[in-house]
Amino acid sequence: MCNESAPTPRGITLSFLCLLINGPLNAPLMSTTFQLDTSTSRANPTPRPRKRLTVPRIRDHKKDGQTKDPLVMLTAYTARQAQLLDTHCDMLLVGDSLGQVIYGLDSTLPVTPEMMIAHGAAVVRGSYHSVVVVDMPFGSYEGSKELAFETASQIMAKTGCAAVKLEGGQAMAETVAFLSQRGIPVMGHVGLTPQAVNVLGGYAARGRSQHEHDKIIADGQALEQAGAFSIVVEGVIEPIAIALTKSLEIPVIGIGASAQCDGQVLVTEDMLGMFERVPRFVKRYENIAEVIDKTVATYAEEVRARSFPSEEQTYQPKS
């Protein structure tokens, strides 16, 4: 909180400094990306940011149906998580998977636009390089293209994200076109679509029948024609993922699909080993849950032994 009456060097008002650092006083704080240099009273980026990628650059990453360097995408839900992932990623997805990962829900269905907006804004504040894409939650866009626009415009205005993502293929093509024509970049999502888990009957891989194979390809093509700048294909047998990738001019991001896709996305907590269960399509790169468990166990032992806090962590009288 800024105290506008506080003195500042060289006659610069603190309200002006607040505006310089954070934007308008009622805007979200940007302290995750900027710090005040007290010797010059200037706000400097820390670390010095690269120019943020844009949706057109992501789309143009695939040229003549080919992607030389696969796109890197991970989920992020908090500002600090975004800071740690940002420099390594091309895109950060604020996925509705936060319902399970952050809130302990049994599916993505109870997630609300307000939840997506809160976490989306945090991820935007914590990043400076990646394109931030925010999921549109179940029930917030399917009813009509006008409802979808209302939800998407609120998400973009309140988070500062670059794009939204929605699930569904041919059935959502008209909505994707409606949004794209009104300045809202859309990432599609086909194959296994978690918001339709009740219709699909579970989370099993899709595309084992010729009918499903044809539908997934047709869904992707319909979204491309409608103006989607990229598509996530999830939980499909590999030949379909390869065929879909080859059939589209826009980047296809795989999750449980194929290394031949134009990029990959995973839930960060899955690949870091935050949960005991590891989905088949996830490679666990670390066991962070074990690190946390051991660290907290050590902390608990020291507290009970009264060895923490020690003199180093306490304030002593000045001599």
Coordinates of C-alpha atoms in Angstrom, one line a residue, residues 62 64-67 168-170 187-193 206-207 210 212-225 228 230-263:
K62 CA 4.9 -23.1 -37.8
D64 CA 4.7 -24.3 -44.4
G65 CA 3.3 -26.9 -42.1
Q66 CA 6.6 -27.5 -40.3
T67 CA 7.9 -26.5 -36.9
G168 CA -14.6 -28.5 -28.3
G169 CA -14.2 -28.9 -32.0
Q170 CA -16.7 -28.5 -34.8
M187 CA -6.5 -21.6 -28.6
G188 CA -8.6 -24.7 -29.3
H189 CA -8.6 -28.1 -27.5
V190 CA -9.6 -31.4 -29.1
G191 CA -9.3 -35.1 -28.4
L192 CA -9.8 -35.8 -24.7
T193 CA -11.6 -32.8 -23.4
R206 CA -9.4 -41.1 -27.6
G207 CA -9.2 -42.1 -31.2
Q210 CA -12.2 -44.8 -37.1
E212 CA -13.2 -40.9 -33.4
H213 CA -10.1 -40.6 -35.6
D214 CA -12.1 -38.8 -38.3
K215 CA -13.9 -36.6 -35.8
I216 CA -10.7 -35.4 -34.1
I217 CA -9.1 -34.5 -37.4
A218 CA -12.3 -32.7 -38.5
D219 CA -12.5 -30.9 -35.2
G220 CA -9.0 -29.6 -35.5
Q221 CA -9.6 -28.4 -39.1
A222 CA -12.8 -26.7 -38.2
L223 CA -11.1 -24.7 -35.4
E224 CA -8.3 -23.7 -37.7
Q225 CA -10.7 -22.5 -40.3
A228 CA -7.9 -20.5 -33.8
S230 CA -3.2 -22.9 -32.0
I231 CA -4.8 -26.2 -30.8
V232 CA -4.1 -28.5 -27.9
V233 CA -4.6 -32.2 -28.7
E234 CA -4.9 -34.3 -25.5
G235 CA -5.0 -38.0 -24.8
V236 CA -5.2 -39.4 -28.3
I237 CA -3.4 -42.4 -29.9
E238 CA -0.2 -41.2 -31.5
P239 CA -1.0 -41.7 -35.2
I240 CA -4.0 -39.3 -34.8
A241 CA -1.8 -36.7 -33.2
I242 CA 0.7 -36.9 -36.0
A243 CA -2.0 -36.8 -38.7
L244 CA -3.6 -33.8 -37.1
T245 CA -0.3 -32.0 -36.8
K246 CA 0.5 -32.6 -40.4
S247 CA -3.0 -31.5 -41.6
L248 CA -3.0 -28.1 -39.9
E249 CA -1.0 -24.9 -40.7
I250 CA -1.3 -23.7 -37.1
P251 CA 0.7 -25.1 -34.2
V252 CA -0.6 -28.3 -32.5
I253 CA 0.4 -28.6 -28.9
G254 CA 0.4 -32.2 -27.6
I255 CA -0.3 -33.6 -24.1
G256 CA -0.5 -37.3 -24.2
A257 CA -0.2 -37.2 -27.9
S258 CA 3.2 -37.3 -29.8
A259 CA 6.6 -35.8 -29.9
Q260 CA 5.9 -35.0 -33.5
C261 CA 3.4 -32.3 -32.5
D262 CA 4.5 -28.7 -32.8
G263 CA 4.9 -28.3 -29.1

